[in-house]
Structure formats: structure tokens, C-alpha cells
DNA sequence: AGAATGACCTGCTGGC
DNA sequence: TGCCAGCAGGTCATTC
């Protein structure tokens, strides 16, 4: 489900409310992708100082460490005053004095992991090896170009890998490449500087727009208040196989790249 | 090191 | 209706 915009929308929807809350209880359901990494009791008594985001990870700053939350493919968070009895797919509850943060995740590719510090989290390679943050000043076109120039893999797969730029998942990779007019199979290193600049612009534009639109709700994404997003209405290629390209009328094509679906327009993307 | 592949897990859809 | 194959927004370990 969640790519950078959905994670950011989620963050914005509960960060102010939870900040300052003291953890009173932690409830675990079925195992998630990774174990919590500490006894639940160790979190109790700590205060949630704030919520940041790195790539698709949410970072809850606690008074004595960091709680990393990842939504995987099917995760979503809700924040409520009091929580109803946990359902079949509710696998993590953080009960605080300000309310309950609940992770709902049918496929359980998500996780909540405690780390003593950001360094410790990197050491566990949860945050290690992540690329540039696309909505920050560090995402400079020249740096982006230099990085892409080192990579021979198809640009779509380089974007998804997240070690050059973070947060661009399958939907937004397709959208961004369409808007930049670049064929997803093009080797990253072979893209001209001018086209990389267009791609850079498309990434910043599309991700920022998607955050503004509340993310993409394809099946079930919603923010921590249960509100769905609107960006899917702006999707120009994703999920539109066989339908006419909005720019040229050619049918949008679907192909597989590294076991993921890629949607593109064979006329507009060269 | 970078690139390609399989693995993790559940639910839904479409075809027979 | 039932069953099975294939698909889904992510990322890690393993292999070459």
C-alpha cells in the first residue's frame, strides 16, 4: 500500500496528537516482519517526543530510543482515544496517555521495531543504505544524475531499489517516468542529464502533489483518522493497462520488471 | 558491488 | 459454488 506520500500523510495525521503522550502499554498480535527488538515493558513509561519519517519508515522519537514503524504492503495506522478489541489483523497497539496507535496489517510485511538510537537502527540495516530524501534539500539534481550514472539497471528498478532516492514505490515510479517521458526499461546510466533533470522534477512534483491529495487509495489506504486519499485519480498510467494514454491516445501498456507490474505509454515514453 | 531472484503472508479476483 | 492460479502499494537474504 504505502509509498512515501501515504507514509507522510499517515505521519501528519497523528504526529501532533500523539506527541507528548506517555506509553502505558504495548500489545502485540501475530508476528510481523521483524520482532519488536525489546521487551514491550521497556517501552512503557517512555514519552513519544515526536514523529519523523525516513523513506517509508515512520520514526517515533521516544525519550529513550526510537520506535520504527513500517507499513509494508498492506499496513495502516489508526490513532484513537480508546481502541476497540483488536481484530484479526491488528498486530501492534501502542497505548499512550494521548490515545492508542494501532497497526493493522493483513499481510504482515510491516513491522514495529525498537532501537536505542538511530545508529543502532542503521546497524540493524533498517535505516542503512537508504538513498536521498526526495522532498528535502539534499535531493539535488546534480547528485541524482551522478548517482544514476553509476547504475546499469533499468531506471524503474533503480528507483524502486531505494538506495539512490527513497520513497518511490511501484505506483509513483510508473507515474514519474511517464511524466518525465522516460521508458522504464532504459538503463539508468544512459539517461541524459536533461532527462534526469525532468525526472527529478517529476519526482518532487508528483510526490508533493500526492501528499497534498492525501495519498493514493487503491484498495484500502487511509490515514490515522480513517480518511482515504485522492491521488489515484491523478494517476496517468498506473492501473490503466489498455486504456488510452491521456496525452496521445495510445493504449497504456503493461509489462513485468523484476516481478512488478510496470505501466507505460510506448509513444510518450522513449 | 551491483544485478537478478526468491521469500515472506494474506486476501481478492478471474477463469474453469 | 468451489478450487486454483495469479495478482497486490515492500524489502531482505541469497546467489551470481
PDB file of C-alpha atoms (C1' of nucleotides) in Angstrom:
ATOM      1  CA  UNK A   1       0.000   0.000   0.000  1.00  0.00           C
ATOM      2  CA  UNK A   2       2.139   2.744   1.227  1.00  0.00           C
ATOM      3  CA  UNK A   3       4.785   4.645  -0.599  1.00  0.00           C
ATOM      4  CA  UNK A   4       6.301   7.864   0.643  1.00  0.00           C
ATOM      5  CA  UNK A   5       3.165  10.004   0.234  1.00  0.00           C
ATOM      6  CA  UNK A   6       0.978   7.565   2.121  1.00  0.00           C
ATOM      7  CA  UNK A   7       3.515   7.264   4.916  1.00  0.00           C
ATOM      8  CA  UNK A   8       3.852  11.036   5.119  1.00  0.00           C
ATOM      9  CA  UNK A   9       0.087  11.547   5.097  1.00  0.00           C
ATOM     10  CA  UNK A  10      -0.170   8.997   7.883  1.00  0.00           C
ATOM     11  CA  UNK A  11       2.540  10.767   9.855  1.00  0.00           C
ATOM     12  CA  UNK A  12       0.896  14.151   9.519  1.00  0.00           C
ATOM     13  CA  UNK A  13      -2.422  12.723  10.616  1.00  0.00           C
ATOM     14  CA  UNK A  14      -1.315  11.525  14.027  1.00  0.00           C
ATOM     15  CA  UNK A  15       2.018  13.152  14.906  1.00  0.00           C
ATOM     16  CA  UNK A  16       0.594  16.217  16.659  1.00  0.00           C
ATOM     17  CA  UNK A  17      -1.928  14.149  18.584  1.00  0.00           C
ATOM     18  CA  UNK A  18       0.466  11.534  19.915  1.00  0.00           C
ATOM     19  CA  UNK A  19       3.375  13.849  20.695  1.00  0.00           C
ATOM     20  CA  UNK A  20       3.874  14.266  24.406  1.00  0.00           C
ATOM     21  CA  UNK A  21       1.938  11.123  25.199  1.00  0.00           C
ATOM     22  CA  UNK A  22       3.379   8.637  27.633  1.00  0.00           C
ATOM     23  CA  UNK A  23       3.399   4.964  26.712  1.00  0.00           C
ATOM     24  CA  UNK A  24       1.247   2.993  29.098  1.00  0.00           C
ATOM     25  CA  UNK A  25       1.028  -0.345  27.408  1.00  0.00           C
ATOM     26  CA  UNK A  26       2.123  -2.268  24.320  1.00  0.00           C
ATOM     27  CA  UNK A  27       0.046  -5.039  22.843  1.00  0.00           C
ATOM     28  CA  UNK A  28       1.345  -7.447  20.231  1.00  0.00           C
ATOM     29  CA  UNK A  29      -0.675  -9.615  17.868  1.00  0.00           C
ATOM     30  CA  UNK A  30       0.746 -12.077  15.376  1.00  0.00           C
ATOM     31  CA  UNK A  31       4.422 -11.711  14.485  1.00  0.00           C
ATOM     32  CA  UNK A  32       5.238  -9.011  11.979  1.00  0.00           C
ATOM     33  CA  UNK A  33       8.142  -8.884   9.594  1.00  0.00           C
ATOM     34  CA  UNK A  34      10.653  -8.276  12.367  1.00  0.00           C
ATOM     35  CA  UNK A  35      10.413  -8.723  16.117  1.00  0.00           C
ATOM     36  CA  UNK A  36       9.983  -5.659  18.289  1.00  0.00           C
ATOM     37  CA  UNK A  37      13.565  -5.967  19.427  1.00  0.00           C
ATOM     38  CA  UNK A  38      12.917  -5.397  23.111  1.00  0.00           C
ATOM     39  CA  UNK A  39      10.531  -6.425  25.838  1.00  0.00           C
ATOM     40  CA  UNK A  40       7.273  -4.499  25.439  1.00  0.00           C
ATOM     41  CA  UNK A  41       7.738  -3.461  29.034  1.00  0.00           C
ATOM     42  CA  UNK A  42      10.814  -1.482  28.045  1.00  0.00           C
ATOM     43  CA  UNK A  43       8.647   0.975  26.139  1.00  0.00           C
ATOM     44  CA  UNK A  44       6.254   1.562  28.992  1.00  0.00           C
ATOM     45  CA  UNK A  45       6.849   4.873  30.722  1.00  0.00           C
ATOM     46  CA  UNK A  46       8.645   6.398  27.753  1.00  0.00           C
ATOM     47  CA  UNK A  47       7.281   9.559  26.178  1.00  0.00           C
ATOM     48  CA  UNK A  48       6.643   9.998  22.470  1.00  0.00           C
ATOM     49  CA  UNK A  49       8.560  13.159  21.687  1.00  0.00           C
ATOM     50  CA  UNK A  50       7.636  13.414  18.025  1.00  0.00           C
ATOM     51  CA  UNK A  51       7.247  11.532  14.769  1.00  0.00           C
ATOM     52  CA  UNK A  52       9.606  11.782  11.820  1.00  0.00           C
ATOM     53  CA  UNK A  53       9.799   9.941   8.544  1.00  0.00           C
ATOM     54  CA  UNK A  54      12.737   8.458   6.677  1.00  0.00           C
ATOM     55  CA  UNK A  55      11.812   6.960   3.332  1.00  0.00           C
ATOM     56  CA  UNK A  56       8.865   4.722   4.047  1.00  0.00           C
ATOM     57  CA  UNK A  57       9.735   4.333   7.726  1.00  0.00           C
ATOM     58  CA  UNK A  58       7.998   6.237  10.469  1.00  0.00           C
ATOM     59  CA  UNK A  59      10.323   7.130  13.314  1.00  0.00           C
ATOM     60  CA  UNK A  60       8.722   7.716  16.666  1.00  0.00           C
ATOM     61  CA  UNK A  61      11.208   9.523  18.839  1.00  0.00           C
ATOM     62  CA  UNK A  62      10.895   8.189  22.354  1.00  0.00           C
ATOM     63  CA  UNK A  63      12.524   9.516  25.493  1.00  0.00           C
ATOM     64  CA  UNK A  64      14.954   6.586  25.476  1.00  0.00           C
ATOM     65  CA  UNK A  65      15.178   5.457  21.898  1.00  0.00           C
ATOM     66  CA  UNK A  66      13.359   5.154  18.644  1.00  0.00           C
ATOM     67  CA  UNK A  67      10.372   3.160  17.517  1.00  0.00           C
ATOM     68  CA  UNK A  68      10.478   2.412  13.797  1.00  0.00           C
ATOM     69  CA  UNK A  69       7.201   1.580  12.127  1.00  0.00           C
ATOM     70  CA  UNK A  70       6.959   0.269   8.598  1.00  0.00           C
ATOM     71  CA  UNK A  71       3.644  -0.338   6.865  1.00  0.00           C
ATOM     72  CA  UNK A  72       4.894  -2.964   4.420  1.00  0.00           C
ATOM     73  CA  UNK A  73       2.441  -3.644   1.594  1.00  0.00           C
ATOM     74  CA  UNK A  74      -0.828  -3.713   3.473  1.00  0.00           C
ATOM     75  CA  UNK A  75      -0.290  -1.845   6.721  1.00  0.00           C
ATOM     76  CA  UNK A  76      -2.187   1.129   8.006  1.00  0.00           C
ATOM     77  CA  UNK A  77      -2.184   3.026  11.265  1.00  0.00           C
ATOM     78  CA  UNK A  78      -5.082   4.441  13.173  1.00  0.00           C
ATOM     79  CA  UNK A  79      -4.937   6.716  16.155  1.00  0.00           C
ATOM     80  CA  UNK A  80      -7.880   6.848  18.501  1.00  0.00           C
ATOM     81  CA  UNK A  81      -8.775   7.884  22.004  1.00  0.00           C
ATOM     82  CA  UNK A  82      -9.581   4.366  23.036  1.00  0.00           C
ATOM     83  CA  UNK A  83      -9.202   1.270  20.927  1.00  0.00           C
ATOM     84  CA  UNK A  84     -11.826  -1.386  20.323  1.00  0.00           C
ATOM     85  CA  UNK A  85     -10.850  -5.015  20.841  1.00  0.00           C
ATOM     86  CA  UNK A  86      -8.057  -5.912  18.422  1.00  0.00           C
ATOM     87  CA  UNK A  87      -9.266  -7.533  15.206  1.00  0.00           C
ATOM     88  CA  UNK A  88      -7.755 -10.399  13.304  1.00  0.00           C
ATOM     89  CA  UNK A  89      -5.197  -8.195  11.553  1.00  0.00           C
ATOM     90  CA  UNK A  90      -4.388  -5.751  14.313  1.00  0.00           C
ATOM     91  CA  UNK A  91      -0.883  -6.714  15.328  1.00  0.00           C
ATOM     92  CA  UNK A  92       0.507  -3.832  17.306  1.00  0.00           C
ATOM     93  CA  UNK A  93      -1.055  -1.380  19.744  1.00  0.00           C
ATOM     94  CA  UNK A  94       0.858   1.451  21.333  1.00  0.00           C
ATOM     95  CA  UNK A  95      -1.325   2.640  24.170  1.00  0.00           C
ATOM     96  CA  UNK A  96      -0.379   6.140  25.280  1.00  0.00           C
ATOM     97  CA  UNK A  97      -1.852   8.740  27.594  1.00  0.00           C
ATOM     98  CA  UNK A  98      -2.947  10.635  24.460  1.00  0.00           C
ATOM     99  CA  UNK A  99      -4.545   7.721  22.640  1.00  0.00           C
ATOM    100  CA  UNK A 100      -3.872   4.389  21.006  1.00  0.00           C
ATOM    101  CA  UNK A 101      -1.781   3.960  17.865  1.00  0.00           C
ATOM    102  CA  UNK A 102      -2.789   0.718  16.160  1.00  0.00           C
ATOM    103  CA  UNK A 103      -1.091  -1.068  13.281  1.00  0.00           C
ATOM    104  CA  UNK A 104      -3.467  -3.027  11.091  1.00  0.00           C
ATOM    105  CA  UNK A 105      -1.649  -5.221   8.576  1.00  0.00           C
ATOM    106  CA  UNK A 106      -3.241  -8.256   6.903  1.00  0.00           C
ATOM    107  CA  UNK A 107      -0.107  -9.388   5.082  1.00  0.00           C
ATOM    108  CA  UNK A 108       2.231  -8.688   7.980  1.00  0.00           C
ATOM    109  CA  UNK A 109       5.056  -7.317   5.848  1.00  0.00           C
ATOM    110  CA  UNK A 110       5.064  -4.331   8.144  1.00  0.00           C
ATOM    111  CA  UNK A 111       6.867  -4.005  11.437  1.00  0.00           C
ATOM    112  CA  UNK A 112       7.380  -2.065  14.626  1.00  0.00           C
ATOM    113  CA  UNK A 113      10.959  -2.164  15.860  1.00  0.00           C
ATOM    114  CA  UNK A 114      12.582  -0.514  18.824  1.00  0.00           C
ATOM    115  CA  UNK A 115      16.162   0.759  18.629  1.00  0.00           C
ATOM    116  CA  UNK A 116      18.211   2.511  21.268  1.00  0.00           C
ATOM    117  CA  UNK A 117      19.307   5.124  18.766  1.00  0.00           C
ATOM    118  CA  UNK A 118      19.324   5.955  15.102  1.00  0.00           C
ATOM    119  CA  UNK A 119      22.808   4.468  14.864  1.00  0.00           C
ATOM    120  CA  UNK A 120      21.504   1.225  16.306  1.00  0.00           C
ATOM    121  CA  UNK A 121      18.710   1.232  13.750  1.00  0.00           C
ATOM    122  CA  UNK A 122      21.192   1.719  10.931  1.00  0.00           C
ATOM    123  CA  UNK A 123      23.311  -1.056  12.333  1.00  0.00           C
ATOM    124  CA  UNK A 124      20.290  -3.343  12.133  1.00  0.00           C
ATOM    125  CA  UNK A 125      20.232  -2.161   8.496  1.00  0.00           C
ATOM    126  CA  UNK A 126      16.733  -0.926   8.869  1.00  0.00           C
ATOM    127  CA  UNK A 127      17.751   2.591   8.004  1.00  0.00           C
ATOM    128  CA  UNK A 128      21.102   1.751   6.484  1.00  0.00           C
ATOM    129  CA  UNK A 129      21.641   2.109   2.767  1.00  0.00           C
ATOM    130  CA  UNK A 130      18.740   4.439   2.192  1.00  0.00           C
ATOM    131  CA  UNK A 131      19.071   6.984  -0.564  1.00  0.00           C
ATOM    132  CA  UNK A 132      18.252  10.665  -0.796  1.00  0.00           C
ATOM    133  CA  UNK A 133      15.078  12.041   0.745  1.00  0.00           C
ATOM    134  CA  UNK A 134      13.165  13.326  -2.300  1.00  0.00           C
ATOM    135  CA  UNK A 135      11.246  16.097  -0.572  1.00  0.00           C
ATOM    136  CA  UNK A 136      14.286  17.566   1.133  1.00  0.00           C
ATOM    137  CA  UNK A 137      17.014  19.928   0.001  1.00  0.00           C
ATOM    138  CA  UNK A 138      19.535  17.084  -0.154  1.00  0.00           C
ATOM    139  CA  UNK A 139      17.803  15.781  -3.265  1.00  0.00           C
ATOM    140  CA  UNK A 140      19.834  17.821  -5.708  1.00  0.00           C
ATOM    141  CA  UNK A 141      19.555  17.214  -9.443  1.00  0.00           C
ATOM    142  CA  UNK A 142      23.309  17.003  -9.958  1.00  0.00           C
ATOM    143  CA  UNK A 143      23.719  14.445  -7.176  1.00  0.00           C
ATOM    144  CA  UNK A 144      20.828  12.459  -8.563  1.00  0.00           C
ATOM    145  CA  UNK A 145      22.376  12.472 -12.019  1.00  0.00           C
ATOM    146  CA  UNK A 146      25.764  11.400 -10.696  1.00  0.00           C
ATOM    147  CA  UNK A 147      24.185   8.512  -8.793  1.00  0.00           C
ATOM    148  CA  UNK A 148      22.100   7.314 -11.721  1.00  0.00           C
ATOM    149  CA  UNK A 149      25.149   7.482 -13.913  1.00  0.00           C
ATOM    150  CA  UNK A 150      26.694   4.656 -11.870  1.00  0.00           C
ATOM    151  CA  UNK A 151      23.800   2.294 -12.368  1.00  0.00           C
ATOM    152  CA  UNK A 152      23.283  -0.023 -15.283  1.00  0.00           C
ATOM    153  CA  UNK A 153      19.938  -1.451 -14.217  1.00  0.00           C
ATOM    154  CA  UNK A 154      16.665  -0.265 -15.761  1.00  0.00           C
ATOM    155  CA  UNK A 155      15.663   3.099 -14.308  1.00  0.00           C
ATOM    156  CA  UNK A 156      12.384   1.775 -12.907  1.00  0.00           C
ATOM    157  CA  UNK A 157      14.219  -0.797 -10.847  1.00  0.00           C
ATOM    158  CA  UNK A 158      16.807   1.692  -9.683  1.00  0.00           C
ATOM    159  CA  UNK A 159      14.017   3.945  -8.432  1.00  0.00           C
ATOM    160  CA  UNK A 160      12.351   1.056  -6.604  1.00  0.00           C
ATOM    161  CA  UNK A 161      15.605  -0.098  -5.014  1.00  0.00           C
ATOM    162  CA  UNK A 162      15.603   3.000  -2.826  1.00  0.00           C
ATOM    163  CA  UNK A 163      19.341   3.323  -2.490  1.00  0.00           C
ATOM    164  CA  UNK A 164      19.520   6.342  -4.783  1.00  0.00           C
ATOM    165  CA  UNK A 165      16.285   8.041  -3.801  1.00  0.00           C
ATOM    166  CA  UNK A 166      13.847   6.740  -1.185  1.00  0.00           C
ATOM    167  CA  UNK A 167      10.100   6.549  -1.072  1.00  0.00           C
ATOM    168  CA  UNK A 168       9.282   5.953  -4.727  1.00  0.00           C
ATOM    169  CA  UNK A 169       7.358   2.699  -4.928  1.00  0.00           C
ATOM    170  CA  UNK A 170       5.656   0.947  -7.794  1.00  0.00           C
ATOM    171  CA  UNK A 171       2.812   3.389  -8.398  1.00  0.00           C
ATOM    172  CA  UNK A 172       4.857   6.548  -8.213  1.00  0.00           C
ATOM    173  CA  UNK A 173       7.767   5.071 -10.176  1.00  0.00           C
ATOM    174  CA  UNK A 174       5.388   4.431 -13.070  1.00  0.00           C
ATOM    175  CA  UNK A 175       3.806   7.865 -12.785  1.00  0.00           C
ATOM    176  CA  UNK A 176       7.054   9.747 -12.502  1.00  0.00           C
ATOM    177  CA  UNK A 177       8.606   8.004 -15.507  1.00  0.00           C
ATOM    178  CA  UNK A 178       5.534   8.743 -17.562  1.00  0.00           C
ATOM    179  CA  UNK A 179       5.651  12.424 -16.681  1.00  0.00           C
ATOM    180  CA  UNK A 180       9.339  12.567 -17.474  1.00  0.00           C
ATOM    181  CA  UNK A 181       8.767  10.770 -20.786  1.00  0.00           C
ATOM    182  CA  UNK A 182      11.289   8.061 -19.968  1.00  0.00           C
ATOM    183  CA  UNK A 183      10.902   4.392 -20.888  1.00  0.00           C
ATOM    184  CA  UNK A 184      11.028   2.313 -17.660  1.00  0.00           C
ATOM    185  CA  UNK A 185      13.467  -0.161 -19.193  1.00  0.00           C
ATOM    186  CA  UNK A 186      16.078   2.468 -20.028  1.00  0.00           C
ATOM    187  CA  UNK A 187      19.379   1.793 -18.275  1.00  0.00           C
ATOM    188  CA  UNK A 188      19.769   4.475 -15.625  1.00  0.00           C
ATOM    189  CA  UNK A 189      23.307   5.366 -16.646  1.00  0.00           C
ATOM    190  CA  UNK A 190      22.238   6.080 -20.221  1.00  0.00           C
ATOM    191  CA  UNK A 191      19.721   8.783 -19.426  1.00  0.00           C
ATOM    192  CA  UNK A 192      20.907  12.213 -20.478  1.00  0.00           C
ATOM    193  CA  UNK A 193      21.432  14.978 -17.972  1.00  0.00           C
ATOM    194  CA  UNK A 194      18.491  16.918 -19.392  1.00  0.00           C
ATOM    195  CA  UNK A 195      16.153  13.968 -18.991  1.00  0.00           C
ATOM    196  CA  UNK A 196      17.398  13.242 -15.482  1.00  0.00           C
ATOM    197  CA  UNK A 197      16.508  16.825 -14.645  1.00  0.00           C
ATOM    198  CA  UNK A 198      12.994  16.225 -15.905  1.00  0.00           C
ATOM    199  CA  UNK A 199      12.800  13.047 -13.876  1.00  0.00           C
ATOM    200  CA  UNK A 200      13.991  14.869 -10.783  1.00  0.00           C
ATOM    201  CA  UNK A 201      11.324  17.487 -11.291  1.00  0.00           C
ATOM    202  CA  UNK A 202       8.652  14.848 -11.826  1.00  0.00           C
ATOM    203  CA  UNK A 203       9.591  13.019  -8.630  1.00  0.00           C
ATOM    204  CA  UNK A 204       9.393  16.138  -6.497  1.00  0.00           C
ATOM    205  CA  UNK A 205       6.212  17.311  -8.162  1.00  0.00           C
ATOM    206  CA  UNK A 206       4.340  14.009  -8.063  1.00  0.00           C
ATOM    207  CA  UNK A 207       5.280  13.095  -4.501  1.00  0.00           C
ATOM    208  CA  UNK A 208       4.427  16.544  -3.163  1.00  0.00           C
ATOM    209  CA  UNK A 209       1.142  16.555  -5.044  1.00  0.00           C
ATOM    210  CA  UNK A 210       0.282  13.098  -3.746  1.00  0.00           C
ATOM    211  CA  UNK A 211       0.926  14.178  -0.155  1.00  0.00           C
ATOM    212  CA  UNK A 212      -1.275  17.184  -0.733  1.00  0.00           C
ATOM    213  CA  UNK A 213      -4.009  14.911  -2.116  1.00  0.00           C
ATOM    214  CA  UNK A 214      -3.900  12.642   0.915  1.00  0.00           C
ATOM    215  CA  UNK A 215      -2.032   9.816  -0.842  1.00  0.00           C
ATOM    216  CA  UNK A 216      -3.398   7.109  -3.133  1.00  0.00           C
ATOM    217  CA  UNK A 217      -6.222   4.857  -2.034  1.00  0.00           C
ATOM    218  CA  UNK A 218      -6.271   1.882  -4.390  1.00  0.00           C
ATOM    219  CA  UNK A 219      -7.770  -0.680  -2.110  1.00  0.00           C
ATOM    220  CA  UNK A 220      -7.685   0.350   1.449  1.00  0.00           C
ATOM    221  CA  UNK A 221      -5.224   3.091   2.291  1.00  0.00           C
ATOM    222  CA  UNK A 222      -6.375   5.592   4.858  1.00  0.00           C
ATOM    223  CA  UNK A 223      -4.638   7.949   7.233  1.00  0.00           C
ATOM    224  CA  UNK A 224      -4.682   7.608  11.007  1.00  0.00           C
ATOM    225  CA  UNK A 225      -8.186   9.067  11.107  1.00  0.00           C
ATOM    226  CA  UNK A 226      -9.510   6.637   8.525  1.00  0.00           C
ATOM    227  CA  UNK A 227      -9.650   9.186   5.703  1.00  0.00           C
ATOM    228  CA  UNK A 228      -8.827   7.971   2.188  1.00  0.00           C
ATOM    229  CA  UNK A 229      -6.606   9.667  -0.408  1.00  0.00           C
ATOM    230  CA  UNK A 230      -7.356  11.124  -3.818  1.00  0.00           C
ATOM    231  CA  UNK A 231      -4.126  10.898  -5.754  1.00  0.00           C
ATOM    232  CA  UNK A 232      -5.173   7.714  -7.567  1.00  0.00           C
ATOM    233  CA  UNK A 233      -7.499   9.961  -9.567  1.00  0.00           C
ATOM    234  CA  UNK A 234      -4.431  11.715 -10.943  1.00  0.00           C
ATOM    235  CA  UNK A 235      -2.692   8.512 -11.976  1.00  0.00           C
ATOM    236  CA  UNK A 236      -1.944   8.683 -15.678  1.00  0.00           C
ATOM    237  CA  UNK A 237      -0.611   5.176 -16.256  1.00  0.00           C
ATOM    238  CA  UNK A 238      -0.747   3.047 -13.105  1.00  0.00           C
ATOM    239  CA  UNK A 239      -3.561   0.519 -13.301  1.00  0.00           C
ATOM    240  CA  UNK A 240      -4.648   1.787 -16.741  1.00  0.00           C
ATOM    241  CA  UNK A 241      -3.448  -1.050 -18.994  1.00  0.00           C
ATOM    242  CA  UNK A 242      -5.273  -0.984 -22.317  1.00  0.00           C
ATOM    243  CA  UNK A 243      -6.861   2.403 -21.701  1.00  0.00           C
ATOM    244  CA  UNK A 244      -5.892   5.337 -23.907  1.00  0.00           C
ATOM    245  CA  UNK A 245      -2.963   7.498 -22.875  1.00  0.00           C
ATOM    246  CA  UNK A 246      -4.236  10.892 -21.762  1.00  0.00           C
ATOM    247  CA  UNK A 247      -1.525  12.567 -23.818  1.00  0.00           C
ATOM    248  CA  UNK A 248      -1.518  10.647 -27.115  1.00  0.00           C
ATOM    249  CA  UNK A 249      -4.368   8.140 -27.094  1.00  0.00           C
ATOM    250  CA  UNK A 250      -2.176   5.041 -27.453  1.00  0.00           C
ATOM    251  CA  UNK A 251      -3.261   2.194 -25.178  1.00  0.00           C
ATOM    252  CA  UNK A 252      -1.250   2.109 -21.954  1.00  0.00           C
ATOM    253  CA  UNK A 253       0.960  -0.959 -21.859  1.00  0.00           C
ATOM    254  CA  UNK A 254       1.665  -3.381 -19.033  1.00  0.00           C
ATOM    255  CA  UNK A 255       4.905  -5.298 -18.614  1.00  0.00           C
ATOM    256  CA  UNK A 256       6.758  -7.123 -15.831  1.00  0.00           C
ATOM    257  CA  UNK A 257      10.019  -5.837 -14.444  1.00  0.00           C
ATOM    258  CA  UNK A 258      11.579  -7.779 -11.592  1.00  0.00           C
ATOM    259  CA  UNK A 259       8.231  -9.339 -10.705  1.00  0.00           C
ATOM    260  CA  UNK A 260       6.498  -5.987 -10.519  1.00  0.00           C
ATOM    261  CA  UNK A 261       3.956  -4.537 -12.903  1.00  0.00           C
ATOM    262  CA  UNK A 262       5.121  -1.605 -14.974  1.00  0.00           C
ATOM    263  CA  UNK A 263       2.621   0.602 -16.779  1.00  0.00           C
ATOM    264  CA  UNK A 264       3.812   2.934 -19.504  1.00  0.00           C
ATOM    265  CA  UNK A 265       2.956   4.608 -22.778  1.00  0.00           C
ATOM    266  CA  UNK A 266       5.100   3.333 -25.626  1.00  0.00           C
ATOM    267  CA  UNK A 267       4.651   6.526 -27.594  1.00  0.00           C
ATOM    268  CA  UNK A 268       5.180   9.139 -24.877  1.00  0.00           C
ATOM    269  CA  UNK A 269       7.992   7.294 -23.111  1.00  0.00           C
ATOM    270  CA  UNK A 270      11.110   6.797 -25.178  1.00  0.00           C
TER     271      UNK A 270
ATOM    272  C1'  DA B   1      29.489  -4.013  -5.673  1.00  0.00           C
ATOM    273  C1'  DG B   2      25.561  -4.274  -8.473  1.00  0.00           C
ATOM    274  C1'  DA B   3      22.002  -7.052 -10.501  1.00  0.00           C
ATOM    275  C1'  DA B   4      18.605 -10.790 -10.542  1.00  0.00           C
ATOM    276  C1'  DT B   5      15.791 -13.962  -7.958  1.00  0.00           C
ATOM    277  C1'  DG B   6      13.049 -15.995  -4.342  1.00  0.00           C
ATOM    278  C1'  DA B   7      11.000 -15.439   0.056  1.00  0.00           C
ATOM    279  C1'  DC B   8       7.939 -13.590   3.497  1.00  0.00           C
ATOM    280  C1'  DC B   9       1.934 -13.597   4.263  1.00  0.00           C
ATOM    281  C1'  DT B  10      -2.983 -12.947   3.416  1.00  0.00           C
ATOM    282  C1'  DG B  11      -6.870 -11.620   0.647  1.00  0.00           C
ATOM    283  C1'  DC B  12      -9.090 -10.816  -3.577  1.00  0.00           C
ATOM    284  C1'  DT B  13     -10.232 -11.632  -8.459  1.00  0.00           C
ATOM    285  C1'  DG B  14     -10.890 -14.085 -12.586  1.00  0.00           C
ATOM    286  C1'  DG B  15     -11.084 -18.343 -15.108  1.00  0.00           C
ATOM    287  C1'  DC B  16     -12.578 -23.006 -15.380  1.00  0.00           C
TER     288       DC B  16
ATOM    289  C1'  DT C   1     -20.382 -22.832  -5.686  1.00  0.00           C
ATOM    290  C1'  DG C   2     -15.570 -24.406  -5.387  1.00  0.00           C
ATOM    291  C1'  DC C   3     -10.842 -24.535  -6.496  1.00  0.00           C
ATOM    292  C1'  DC C   4      -6.651 -22.790  -8.221  1.00  0.00           C
ATOM    293  C1'  DA C   5      -3.504 -19.554 -10.288  1.00  0.00           C
ATOM    294  C1'  DG C   6      -2.088 -15.117 -10.279  1.00  0.00           C
ATOM    295  C1'  DC C   7      -2.010 -10.676  -8.524  1.00  0.00           C
ATOM    296  C1'  DA C   8      -1.276  -6.763  -4.859  1.00  0.00           C
ATOM    297  C1'  DG C   9       1.263  -0.355  -2.819  1.00  0.00           C
ATOM    298  C1'  DG C  10       7.815  -3.523   0.136  1.00  0.00           C
ATOM    299  C1'  DT C  11      12.275  -5.084   1.128  1.00  0.00           C
ATOM    300  C1'  DC C  12      15.561  -8.522   2.706  1.00  0.00           C
ATOM    301  C1'  DA C  13      18.763 -12.600   2.050  1.00  0.00           C
ATOM    302  C1'  DT C  14      20.918 -15.242  -1.277  1.00  0.00           C
ATOM    303  C1'  DT C  15      23.130 -16.076  -5.459  1.00  0.00           C
ATOM    304  C1'  DC C  16      25.821 -14.986  -9.434  1.00  0.00           C
TER     305       DC C  16
END
